[in-house]
Amino acid sequence: MSAFSDSGLWTTLANASLYQSTLREATPLSLAAVGAVISERSGVVNIAMEGMMLTGAFFAVFADVHLHNAALGLVAAMAAGGIMAGIHGYSAVWLRANQIVSGMAINLLALGLTSYLAFSVYGTNGPPVPCVPPVPCSGNQVRTIPDWSIPGLNGIPGIGKVFFQQNPIFYLMLVLVILIQIFLFRTTLGLRVRAAGEHPRAADTAGIHVLRLRFLSVLPSGILSGLAGGYLALAISGTFSDNMTSGRGFIALAAMIFGKWNPFGAFGACLLFGFGQALYDNLQNTTGPLQDYSTLVATLPYVLTIVALAGFIGKAVPPAADGIPYDPASNA
Amino acid sequence: MSLAPGSDDALERRFTYARASGLAIPVMSVLLAVLVGGVVILVAGDNPLTAYWELLKGAFGGSYNISETLVSSIPLMLTGLAVAFAFRSGLFNIGAEGQLFMGAIFSAFVGFKLNLPGIFLIPIALAAGALGGAVWGGIAGLLKAWRGAHEVITTMMLNYTAILISQYLLEASPTGTPGPMAQANVLGSPQTPPMNATLPVILPSSLVQNGRLHAGLLVALAAAVFFWFVLWRTSLGYKIRAVGLNPKAAAYGGINVGWTIALSMFIAGAFAGLGGMVSVYGVSPYALTNSFSPGYGFDAIAVALLGKTTAAGSIAAAILFGALVHGSTLMQADAGISSHLVEILQGLIIFFIGADAIVRALGRRGLVRLPAVLQREEAAA
């Protein structure tokens, strides 16, 4: 025990705030990852969650400040993410573009567009600052989305803080993960989506409009990534900054693969990666020898993904037709 | 194109652009990107003509700016070659950034550890940089060859791992301990001690006042020649091209596909690693910092695609992007238009190259003359 407490690890692990921030970190990852599951299950590779998230974050702040309403900010975030997904879906499905090239393009475009617009809209003063509740909000401040603190339950020792002092979007995310799992594996439409991604020719023969279904399946991935960006902007940071998603879209991609293209699996992987991030943040603030190695701890999600992909922790097999454009006219 | 669904190689093989000849798609992609970028500038309330004029002036106005444009393009040439080379074996190497970082870390390590004159140290540093990148690329190549791990994801994850390793090596910990490779007592952002030798400036000051164009350009050009030579004049190059065009046929023809893929990633990584070396040894502060790369490895994807995955094309595309990078900083300073315009243009260029159906559609309407290969494909469709 003393070895643990000396390293700072034990103090960190025993602190409920570690688990609270694990769920906080896992929220945007899960939203983007389960959205991507739908897209990839339909056969459209989506590596553009990073860009869709970033676009969502910018437009969340933009709409929030202009309309003085955080909920409308979230709607704008989802719409912006959805539009980026629409561009990706259009080129990937209808134009049969290489989906990875298209995804990279969306990521770069979103990075450039949001930074460019932030500079052009907010100038050298920088993006607006968050509004802190007790003081009345002025016109150009960001209305944030405060955490819920569920009375009665939040007082439970240990888990109260972890599960019952969270952002409303966290609870929304939990519901969405369950709904998407049910949708994909327990509904006819979900079966059709999976058929389009496993064997589009057979799905087409069975009367499914593969192209339309694929295009529509890309959209939720953008909408949920946009929501994740809105969460980062309005619930976590309270503002927009250039490249503020800082790789979360790629971690969500990793989580989706780690979770074997399955909503529950992806959610589990997001918890793991969220834990990695929370551990990193907490270790940095906990005195002990491990503090010096916190940056190396942060590499764990990436290393684990490589290990998982290499088949050392069970084989990660994508949907059979994932990434292959479908051409109804070809007889291949 | 008949491919078994689920074939790992189907994804890359669908990407016919790399093999199509002619300049119609790259040139049209750039023009369309400039056009759409102009609309974005207009919507954001700036004047696109001013923006592009300032961009052009910033990039090519006077010998100093031309020299600076080339300085910006040197790492892009090498990372671009890294992406292009892997493409030839059918692999999409989006890990040039990580390979660049590992090359920079390896070469910086020998640069302050070995107290040798430049004539010995520079070759050692070049070898160390190439090795660092090659190891990082090789990991992805070997995992693809042995375990079938998709290189897009592994290289992406290796990017973040390499960047974090560099942060670990340089940045002071929360307790204030300097990073293992950081120079103690440096104000500002952390860096390694300065290198014991540097790449010389190759333009005399009589030609360009305060010019910074360094010998890294020669390294990049030599790498491009090496790229071409290996690909077209060696049996390894033949194998790489065969695997890239059709891995099943290559395997049937007796080529060890896995080994060829791994080697191609090893060589690709070495190119990017050299990019890291020239970034450390070529420009001030002649030391490894965490901010030496503004994303050279990510821009490399656009460079390789725009350069049609050829050596000469990558060099030319790198100069174009170098011009965008350098020109945009002056554009922001002089005209107050955000330099992030560059990423918008890059994103759009990649988008139009990927969605080459758009350019083909213009060709069908007679608005663009498509090269013969594409015309035949269109006629067959």
XYZ file of C-alpha atoms in Angstrom:
713
model
C 0.000 0.000 0.000
C 2.760 2.409 0.878
C 4.384 1.807 -2.505
C 1.166 2.934 -4.173
C 0.667 6.002 -2.040
C 4.274 6.980 -2.635
C 3.854 6.893 -6.416
C 0.796 9.122 -6.318
C -1.205 6.460 -8.133
C -3.174 5.328 -5.100
C -4.213 8.858 -4.140
C -5.353 9.422 -7.712
C -7.273 6.164 -7.989
C -9.055 6.668 -4.682
C -10.375 10.063 -5.684
C -13.987 10.123 -6.940
C -13.202 13.097 -9.180
C -11.077 10.746 -11.333
C -14.211 8.778 -12.228
C -16.316 11.885 -12.603
C -13.871 13.282 -15.138
C -13.626 9.863 -16.815
C -17.332 10.102 -17.678
C -16.901 13.747 -18.619
C -14.122 12.851 -21.062
C -15.983 9.801 -22.347
C -19.096 11.790 -23.283
C -17.890 13.496 -26.491
C -15.897 10.407 -27.475
C -18.950 8.169 -27.117
C -21.228 10.495 -29.062
C -18.822 10.595 -31.997
C -17.940 6.897 -31.788
C -21.490 5.498 -31.745
C -22.425 7.870 -34.555
C -19.525 6.541 -36.591
C -20.689 2.978 -35.895
C -23.866 3.691 -37.891
C -21.899 5.174 -40.794
C -19.376 2.342 -40.926
C -21.984 -0.358 -40.465
C -23.641 0.970 -43.608
C -20.325 0.720 -45.437
C -19.047 4.294 -45.324
C -15.715 4.757 -43.566
C -15.752 7.904 -41.484
C -12.425 9.267 -40.285
C -13.799 12.814 -40.317
C -15.334 12.933 -36.836
C -12.538 15.255 -35.756
C -13.528 17.823 -38.365
C -17.255 17.390 -37.770
C -16.724 17.846 -34.042
C -14.639 20.957 -34.568
C -17.238 22.451 -36.907
C -19.894 21.698 -34.295
C -17.844 23.397 -31.604
C -17.435 26.590 -33.614
C -21.048 26.886 -34.686
C -22.254 26.065 -31.181
C -20.433 29.119 -29.869
C -21.381 31.228 -32.871
C -25.123 30.489 -32.596
C -25.102 30.569 -28.811
C -23.628 34.066 -28.721
C -25.854 35.411 -31.493
C -29.083 33.888 -30.229
C -28.307 34.097 -26.499
C -29.396 30.497 -26.070
C -27.300 27.430 -25.332
C -29.894 24.928 -26.588
C -29.975 26.663 -29.972
C -26.187 26.547 -29.887
C -26.393 22.764 -29.623
C -28.889 22.610 -32.476
C -26.510 24.688 -34.628
C -23.656 22.361 -33.660
C -25.636 19.320 -34.768
C -26.699 21.018 -37.988
C -23.113 22.043 -38.782
C -21.820 18.536 -38.091
C -24.636 17.150 -40.187
C -23.721 19.395 -43.119
C -20.100 18.265 -42.979
C -21.364 14.683 -42.911
C -23.594 15.504 -45.864
C -20.542 16.641 -47.851
C -18.655 13.481 -46.891
C -21.673 11.315 -47.646
C -22.289 12.991 -50.976
C -18.741 12.464 -52.207
C -18.349 9.012 -50.658
C -21.698 7.549 -51.662
C -22.886 9.365 -54.754
C -19.551 10.371 -56.284
C -17.862 7.144 -55.109
C -14.837 9.102 -53.904
C -12.196 7.351 -51.849
C -13.691 7.621 -48.384
C -10.418 8.101 -46.551
C -9.362 10.880 -48.918
C -12.755 12.513 -48.476
C -12.530 12.163 -44.694
C -9.058 13.697 -44.586
C -10.345 16.548 -46.747
C -13.223 17.188 -44.325
C -10.826 17.222 -41.377
C -8.492 19.736 -43.002
C -11.352 21.813 -44.331
C -13.002 21.977 -40.905
C -9.743 22.922 -39.210
C -9.140 25.701 -41.718
C -12.730 26.877 -41.884
C -13.309 27.141 -38.138
C -9.976 28.854 -37.428
C -10.512 31.167 -40.397
C -14.039 32.068 -39.319
C -13.003 32.531 -35.690
C -10.316 34.984 -36.814
C -12.656 36.694 -39.228
C -15.647 36.930 -36.841
C -13.917 37.580 -33.527
C -10.743 39.233 -34.810
C -7.770 39.744 -32.594
C -9.932 39.994 -29.447
C -10.362 36.246 -29.643
C -13.582 34.246 -29.264
C -16.174 35.255 -26.638
C -15.765 34.346 -23.001
C -18.144 32.125 -21.026
C -20.854 33.646 -18.915
C -20.483 32.709 -15.256
C -24.016 32.195 -13.809
C -24.326 34.395 -10.666
C -23.405 37.488 -12.719
C -26.031 38.428 -15.367
C -24.859 37.480 -18.875
C -23.905 40.263 -21.233
C -24.811 40.134 -24.915
C -21.613 38.706 -26.305
C -20.895 36.022 -23.734
C -21.322 32.293 -24.203
C -24.311 30.786 -22.385
C -22.915 27.541 -21.046
C -24.710 24.311 -20.259
C -24.297 23.750 -16.529
C -24.043 20.312 -14.944
C -27.092 18.765 -13.337
C -26.803 17.924 -9.716
C -29.554 15.446 -8.988
C -30.890 16.178 -5.488
C -30.915 13.245 -3.107
C -28.712 11.073 -5.300
C -25.734 13.389 -5.589
C -25.078 13.005 -1.883
C -24.415 9.262 -2.048
C -20.814 8.793 -0.946
C -18.475 8.028 -3.889
C -20.907 7.302 -6.704
C -23.093 10.350 -6.065
C -20.493 12.693 -7.437
C -19.583 10.313 -10.269
C -23.035 9.546 -11.669
C -25.336 12.274 -10.398
C -23.287 15.408 -10.930
C -22.925 15.315 -14.681
C -23.889 17.350 -17.686
C -27.344 16.753 -19.227
C -25.555 15.765 -22.444
C -23.945 12.888 -20.555
C -27.375 11.427 -19.781
C -28.485 12.080 -23.357
C -25.390 10.198 -24.542
C -26.262 7.166 -22.377
C -29.737 7.041 -23.876
C -28.372 7.397 -27.415
C -25.864 4.575 -26.962
C -28.653 2.221 -25.912
C -31.019 3.397 -28.640
C -28.397 3.006 -31.365
C -27.522 -0.487 -30.140
C -31.205 -1.420 -30.318
C -31.602 0.318 -33.665
C -28.741 -1.527 -35.322
C -29.407 -5.001 -33.918
C -33.105 -5.126 -33.093
C -34.879 -3.217 -35.883
C -35.528 -3.918 -39.562
C -33.970 -0.647 -40.633
C -30.889 -1.445 -38.561
C -30.633 -4.813 -40.280
C -30.854 -3.057 -43.636
C -28.088 -0.658 -42.650
C -25.875 -3.597 -41.705
C -26.755 -5.424 -44.913
C -25.681 -2.396 -46.946
C -22.322 -2.533 -45.206
C -21.803 -6.280 -45.338
C -23.056 -7.167 -48.789
C -24.472 -4.211 -50.705
C -25.173 -6.295 -53.820
C -27.345 -8.696 -51.868
C -29.068 -5.813 -50.089
C -29.730 -4.164 -53.436
C -31.177 -7.393 -54.802
C -33.444 -7.583 -51.782
C -34.869 -4.202 -52.715
C -32.889 -1.948 -50.403
C -31.850 1.402 -51.873
C -28.213 1.012 -50.833
C -26.978 4.445 -51.886
C -29.766 6.341 -50.153
C -29.467 4.232 -47.028
C -25.701 4.749 -46.894
C -26.022 8.492 -47.382
C -28.625 8.719 -44.625
C -26.430 6.616 -42.326
C -23.524 9.044 -42.625
C -25.672 11.941 -41.385
C -26.218 10.772 -37.767
C -22.474 10.360 -37.453
C -22.039 14.039 -38.318
C -24.944 15.158 -36.154
C -23.610 13.283 -33.119
C -20.032 14.474 -33.750
C -21.422 18.002 -33.979
C -23.206 17.473 -30.675
C -19.931 16.249 -29.190
C -18.280 19.457 -30.393
C -21.134 21.488 -28.930
C -20.639 19.690 -25.626
C -16.916 20.557 -25.615
C -17.621 24.190 -26.449
C -20.681 24.911 -24.295
C -20.379 22.456 -21.407
C -16.630 22.060 -20.943
C -14.616 25.055 -22.161
C -17.320 27.707 -22.536
C -15.630 29.106 -25.636
C -14.090 28.188 -28.979
C -10.374 27.947 -29.635
C -8.516 26.819 -32.763
C -8.282 23.040 -33.041
C -9.953 22.698 -29.622
C -11.012 19.093 -30.261
C -7.292 18.236 -30.230
C -7.574 14.714 -31.607
C -10.737 13.570 -29.798
C -12.341 12.683 -33.124
C -9.455 10.352 -33.837
C -9.680 8.812 -30.385
C -13.382 8.245 -31.047
C -12.395 6.524 -34.286
C -9.975 4.362 -32.346
C -12.696 3.599 -29.809
C -15.083 2.546 -32.533
C -12.531 0.071 -33.881
C -11.561 -1.043 -30.383
C -15.255 -1.636 -29.718
C -15.482 -3.733 -32.885
C -18.006 -1.562 -34.715
C -20.561 -2.110 -31.972
C -22.229 0.739 -30.003
C -21.822 -0.912 -26.600
C -18.271 -1.931 -27.453
C -17.438 1.574 -28.646
C -18.923 3.029 -25.468
C -16.790 0.679 -23.366
C -13.688 1.730 -25.294
C -14.606 5.390 -24.773
C -14.810 4.761 -21.037
C -11.338 3.237 -21.195
C -9.910 6.125 -23.220
C -11.750 8.662 -21.086
C -10.195 6.999 -18.062
C -6.768 7.296 -19.698
C -7.282 11.019 -20.249
C -8.670 11.576 -16.748
C -5.784 9.619 -15.255
C -3.351 11.795 -17.191
C -5.003 15.002 -15.966
C -5.207 13.782 -12.388
C -1.659 12.408 -12.283
C -0.382 15.802 -13.374
C -1.928 17.295 -10.270
C -0.994 14.544 -7.837
C 2.378 14.705 -6.173
C 4.478 11.592 -6.662
C 7.056 10.018 -8.952
C 4.391 9.076 -11.544
C 3.681 12.750 -12.118
C 6.772 12.930 -14.319
C 5.491 10.159 -16.583
C 1.943 11.423 -17.054
C 2.619 12.288 -20.731
C 3.619 8.690 -21.415
C 0.403 7.500 -19.749
C -1.459 9.628 -22.294
C -0.095 7.476 -25.145
C -1.980 4.435 -23.815
C -5.202 4.838 -25.873
C -3.189 4.988 -29.069
C -0.907 2.101 -28.184
C -3.870 -0.015 -27.059
C -5.640 0.657 -30.349
C -2.622 -0.507 -32.325
C -2.416 -3.617 -30.171
C -6.133 -4.265 -30.657
C -5.927 -3.718 -34.389
C -2.998 -6.094 -34.669
C -5.314 -8.749 -33.298
C -3.555 -9.272 -29.998
C -6.795 -8.623 -28.085
C -9.237 -10.477 -30.323
C -9.545 -9.599 -33.972
C -11.132 -6.289 -34.977
C -12.998 -7.057 -38.203
C -14.738 -4.208 -40.020
C -18.019 -4.682 -41.907
C -17.155 -6.558 -45.097
C -17.958 -3.756 -47.536
C -16.772 -0.923 -45.262
C -15.010 1.671 -47.376
C -15.906 0.174 -50.739
C -18.090 2.484 -52.813
C -21.150 0.758 -54.186
C -21.914 1.111 -57.863
C -25.412 -0.223 -58.656
C -24.597 -0.133 -62.383
C -21.477 -2.289 -62.239
C -21.831 -6.040 -62.351
C -18.908 -6.693 -60.054
C -13.515 -3.561 -61.049
C -14.266 -6.900 -59.490
C -12.876 -7.400 -56.056
C -13.915 -9.742 -53.362
C -15.847 -7.714 -50.815
C -13.825 -7.302 -47.679
C -10.501 -7.532 -49.435
C -8.112 -5.342 -47.476
C -6.739 -3.946 -50.658
C -10.057 -3.017 -52.214
C -10.017 0.369 -50.544
C -6.760 1.476 -52.068
C -7.368 -0.164 -55.405
C -10.542 1.810 -55.930
C -8.385 4.880 -55.927
C -7.659 4.948 -59.634
C -6.481 8.547 -59.609
C -2.919 7.589 -58.736
C -2.545 5.658 -61.959
C -4.375 7.980 -64.328
C -2.050 10.074 -66.453
C -2.300 13.738 -67.265
C -2.605 16.889 -65.245
C -6.338 17.564 -65.688
C -7.440 16.377 -62.250
C -4.683 17.973 -60.134
C -4.832 21.274 -61.994
C -8.629 21.398 -61.988
C -8.694 20.440 -58.300
C -6.466 23.384 -57.438
C -8.567 25.744 -59.580
C -11.841 24.525 -58.070
C -10.347 24.843 -54.576
C -9.278 28.426 -55.301
C -12.777 29.140 -56.606
C -14.639 27.643 -53.642
C -12.059 29.129 -51.253
C -12.819 32.505 -52.815
C -16.509 32.053 -52.018
C -15.622 31.255 -48.398
C -13.481 34.407 -48.181
C -16.324 36.442 -49.670
C -18.892 34.996 -47.250
C -16.587 35.744 -44.326
C -16.545 39.375 -45.457
C -13.082 39.661 -47.009
C -12.094 40.387 -50.578
C -10.907 37.188 -52.300
C -8.917 39.085 -54.933
C -6.979 40.934 -52.236
C -6.435 37.693 -50.372
C -5.079 35.798 -53.360
C -2.979 38.729 -54.566
C -1.386 39.109 -51.118
C -0.892 35.356 -50.955
C 0.875 35.351 -54.308
C 2.978 38.406 -53.436
C 3.884 36.910 -50.072
C 4.986 33.656 -51.669
C 6.876 34.866 -54.745
C 7.384 38.631 -54.398
C 11.154 39.070 -54.510
C 14.073 36.684 -54.090
C 13.800 36.604 -50.284
C 10.199 35.395 -50.379
C 10.988 32.813 -53.048
C 13.806 31.509 -50.881
C 11.485 31.409 -47.843
C 8.833 29.574 -49.870
C 11.446 26.940 -50.680
C 12.480 26.748 -47.008
C 8.840 26.017 -46.106
C 8.557 23.420 -48.835
C 11.644 21.331 -47.947
C 10.032 19.280 -45.134
C 6.868 19.004 -47.252
C 8.889 17.518 -50.113
C 10.248 14.792 -47.853
C 6.995 13.996 -46.061
C 5.187 14.145 -49.411
C 7.601 11.550 -50.786
C 6.864 9.423 -47.699
C 3.139 9.361 -48.412
C 3.642 8.915 -52.164
C 6.103 6.028 -51.814
C 3.813 4.042 -49.528
C 0.976 4.686 -51.951
C 2.906 2.806 -54.620
C 2.609 -0.420 -52.641
C -1.089 0.329 -52.076
C -0.720 1.717 -48.567
C -2.204 4.979 -47.376
C 0.488 6.308 -45.066
C -1.131 9.077 -43.078
C 1.582 8.695 -40.456
C 4.181 10.972 -42.027
C 3.780 13.389 -39.093
C 4.771 10.732 -36.561
C 7.609 9.518 -38.768
C 8.784 13.131 -39.090
C 8.775 13.526 -35.304
C 10.692 10.284 -34.756
C 13.261 11.335 -37.379
C 13.621 14.687 -35.646
C 14.000 13.045 -32.224
C 16.600 10.495 -33.398
C 18.636 13.049 -35.345
C 18.452 15.650 -32.567
C 19.698 13.059 -30.103
C 22.942 12.426 -32.019
C 23.246 16.154 -32.772
C 23.852 17.243 -29.210
C 25.304 13.993 -27.852
C 28.095 13.622 -30.427
C 30.620 16.424 -30.488
C 31.835 15.934 -34.051
C 32.623 18.280 -36.944
C 29.823 18.730 -39.445
C 31.401 16.557 -42.096
C 30.954 13.551 -39.799
C 27.950 14.630 -37.777
C 25.639 15.584 -40.676
C 25.835 12.156 -42.365
C 25.316 10.443 -38.999
C 22.350 12.714 -38.287
C 20.879 11.996 -41.721
C 21.185 8.276 -41.037
C 19.684 8.682 -37.555
C 16.773 10.740 -38.889
C 16.068 8.245 -41.647
C 16.267 5.383 -39.137
C 13.870 7.067 -36.698
C 11.277 7.599 -39.386
C 11.880 4.155 -40.875
C 11.309 2.428 -37.534
C 8.038 4.311 -37.046
C 6.862 3.600 -40.594
C 8.154 0.046 -40.376
C 5.992 -0.718 -37.334
C 2.873 0.081 -39.334
C 4.223 -1.826 -42.333
C 5.050 -4.935 -40.330
C 1.707 -4.906 -38.514
C -0.047 -4.641 -41.869
C 2.033 -7.447 -43.360
C 1.870 -9.865 -40.437
C -1.374 -9.047 -38.691
C -3.421 -7.277 -41.355
C -3.769 -4.175 -39.166
C -5.065 -1.363 -41.356
C -2.265 1.133 -41.881
C -4.569 4.159 -41.892
C -5.476 3.564 -38.275
C -2.073 2.335 -37.046
C -0.191 5.250 -38.631
C -2.751 7.701 -37.241
C -2.280 6.282 -33.753
C 1.513 6.280 -34.189
C 1.305 10.006 -35.056
C -0.185 10.850 -31.699
C 2.189 8.490 -29.914
C 5.246 10.133 -31.509
C 4.027 13.661 -30.757
C 3.407 12.703 -27.112
C 6.841 11.061 -26.875
C 8.404 14.283 -28.130
C 6.404 16.235 -25.530
C 7.553 13.849 -22.837
C 11.195 14.225 -23.921
C 11.103 18.022 -23.938
C 8.489 19.449 -21.641
C 9.098 19.980 -17.978
C 6.929 17.824 -15.740
C 4.433 19.400 -13.336
C 7.094 19.079 -10.629
C 9.445 21.210 -12.714
C 11.861 18.448 -13.726
C 13.032 19.288 -17.253
C 12.240 16.729 -19.971
C 14.868 13.989 -20.487
C 16.145 15.613 -23.695
C 15.521 19.244 -22.768
C 18.235 21.791 -22.232
C 18.169 23.047 -18.670
C 17.654 26.742 -17.929
C 16.105 27.784 -21.215
C 13.503 30.503 -21.092
C 10.361 30.088 -23.173
C 9.351 26.871 -24.888
C 11.542 23.878 -24.096
C 14.106 22.603 -26.579
C 17.080 20.270 -26.790
C 20.577 21.731 -26.606
C 21.588 23.190 -29.989
C 23.007 20.789 -32.582
C 26.800 20.551 -32.836
C 26.601 21.081 -36.607
C 24.005 22.555 -38.941
C 23.033 22.314 -42.598
C 24.762 25.175 -44.473
C 22.847 27.913 -46.267
C 23.194 27.271 -49.992
C 22.393 30.685 -51.449
C 25.110 33.371 -51.120
C 24.023 36.523 -49.291
C 24.867 38.488 -52.441
C 21.889 36.748 -54.059
C 19.446 36.742 -51.164
C 19.937 39.015 -48.171
C 19.477 37.021 -44.925
C 18.383 34.038 -47.030
C 17.785 30.844 -45.059
C 17.596 28.353 -47.915
C 19.649 25.450 -46.569
C 21.178 22.243 -47.879
C 18.058 20.364 -46.808
C 16.798 21.205 -50.298
C 19.580 19.050 -51.745
C 18.621 16.262 -49.322
C 15.020 16.461 -50.533
C 15.992 16.469 -54.201
C 18.362 13.537 -53.659
C 15.533 11.708 -51.897
C 13.268 12.332 -54.882
C 15.891 10.884 -57.236
C 16.278 7.915 -54.884
C 12.456 7.493 -54.879
C 12.399 7.375 -58.686
C 15.432 5.109 -58.924
C 14.173 2.536 -56.420
C 10.714 2.483 -57.931
C 11.683 2.225 -61.592
C 15.219 0.824 -61.683
C 15.324 -1.871 -59.012
C 13.601 -5.202 -58.576
C 12.260 -4.012 -55.218
C 10.574 -1.126 -57.032
C 9.062 -3.541 -59.507
C 7.697 -5.632 -56.636
C 6.332 -2.558 -54.866
C 4.512 -1.414 -57.986
C 3.197 -4.899 -58.662
C 1.857 -5.228 -55.104
C 0.301 -1.784 -55.326
C -1.482 -2.579 -58.565
C -2.707 -6.028 -57.665
C -1.512 -7.820 -54.541
C -3.154 -11.113 -55.493
C -1.496 -11.189 -58.909
C 1.799 -10.172 -57.300
C 1.540 -12.998 -54.780
C 0.678 -15.430 -57.585
C 3.750 -14.206 -59.421
C 5.905 -15.214 -56.476
C 6.346 -11.848 -54.800
C 6.401 -11.854 -50.999
C 3.612 -9.302 -50.580
C 3.949 -8.842 -46.816
C 7.668 -8.249 -46.938
C 7.325 -5.830 -49.870
C 4.669 -3.836 -48.004
C 6.783 -3.706 -44.861
C 9.855 -2.562 -46.822
C 7.890 0.129 -48.637
C 6.675 1.533 -45.327
C 10.210 1.343 -43.964
C 11.533 3.408 -46.902
C 8.547 5.771 -46.760
C 9.178 6.387 -43.071
C 12.844 7.107 -43.826
C 11.813 9.917 -46.202
C 9.655 11.531 -43.521
C 12.390 10.982 -40.925
C 14.789 12.929 -43.145
C 12.160 15.669 -43.157
C 12.477 15.752 -39.379
C 16.263 15.889 -39.587
C 16.339 18.837 -42.016
C 13.774 20.689 -39.864
C 16.067 20.405 -36.845
C 19.403 21.025 -38.590
C 18.291 23.477 -41.268
C 16.571 26.340 -39.458
C 16.900 28.289 -36.231
C 16.990 27.399 -33.307
C 18.878 24.356 -34.675
C 17.382 22.221 -31.927
C 14.355 19.996 -31.447
C 11.304 21.884 -30.219
C 7.718 20.704 -29.849
C 6.506 23.194 -32.395
C 8.924 22.535 -35.254
C 6.181 21.061 -37.429
C 3.075 23.038 -38.334
C 1.684 19.739 -39.617
C 4.170 18.888 -42.387
C 3.149 15.244 -42.151
C -0.558 15.984 -42.512
C -0.022 18.421 -45.391
C 2.037 15.654 -46.970
C -1.139 13.766 -47.811
C -2.304 16.670 -49.937
C 1.188 16.983 -51.430
C 1.338 13.310 -52.436
C -2.185 13.237 -53.831
C -1.706 16.457 -55.751
C 1.655 15.186 -56.988
C -0.034 12.045 -58.294
C 2.222 9.960 -56.025
C 5.232 10.578 -58.268
C 8.609 11.924 -57.137
C 8.625 14.958 -59.419
C 4.949 15.652 -58.752
C 5.489 15.577 -55.003
C 8.362 18.065 -55.275
C 6.233 20.407 -57.392
C 3.197 20.075 -55.109
C 5.396 20.664 -52.051
C 6.600 23.941 -53.569
C 2.975 24.970 -54.162
C 2.071 24.209 -50.544
C 5.278 25.823 -49.300
C 4.182 28.925 -51.212
C 0.749 28.761 -49.561
C 2.273 28.383 -46.091
C 4.815 31.184 -46.451
C 2.576 33.437 -48.539
C -0.291 33.156 -46.081
C 1.754 34.441 -43.141
C 2.484 37.628 -45.085
C -1.127 37.759 -46.272
C -2.296 37.715 -42.662
C 0.222 40.377 -41.646
C -0.449 42.716 -44.583
C -4.123 42.209 -45.400
C -5.466 40.944 -42.063
C -6.855 37.767 -43.619
C -6.368 34.644 -41.539
C -3.547 32.376 -42.677
C -5.881 29.452 -41.970
C -7.058 30.030 -45.526
C -4.272 27.576 -46.392
C -5.947 24.678 -44.599
C -9.236 25.499 -46.285
C -7.523 25.390 -49.682
C -5.683 22.179 -48.817
C -8.874 20.540 -47.628
C -10.673 21.579 -50.796
C -7.844 20.369 -53.042
C -7.884 16.938 -51.368
C -11.664 16.887 -51.573
C -11.731 17.564 -55.313
C -8.978 15.053 -55.986
C -10.904 12.424 -54.027
C -14.186 13.352 -55.648
C -12.618 13.254 -59.098
C -16.092 12.496 -60.432
C -16.671 16.243 -60.312
C -13.787 16.968 -62.676
C -14.839 14.017 -64.851
C -18.349 15.448 -65.035
C -16.869 18.754 -66.218
C -14.967 16.725 -68.811
C -18.172 15.084 -70.042
C -19.691 18.507 -70.578
C -16.660 19.508 -72.591
C -15.506 22.090 -70.043
C -12.214 20.318 -69.366
C -10.092 18.226 -71.684
C -9.507 14.948 -69.882
C -6.345 12.919 -70.504
C -6.714 9.907 -72.797
C -6.789 7.359 -69.965
C -9.705 9.105 -68.296
C -11.492 9.614 -71.614
C -11.329 5.860 -72.221
C -12.625 5.161 -68.696
C -15.471 7.595 -69.268
C -16.274 6.021 -72.636
C -16.298 2.550 -71.071
C -18.583 3.658 -68.244
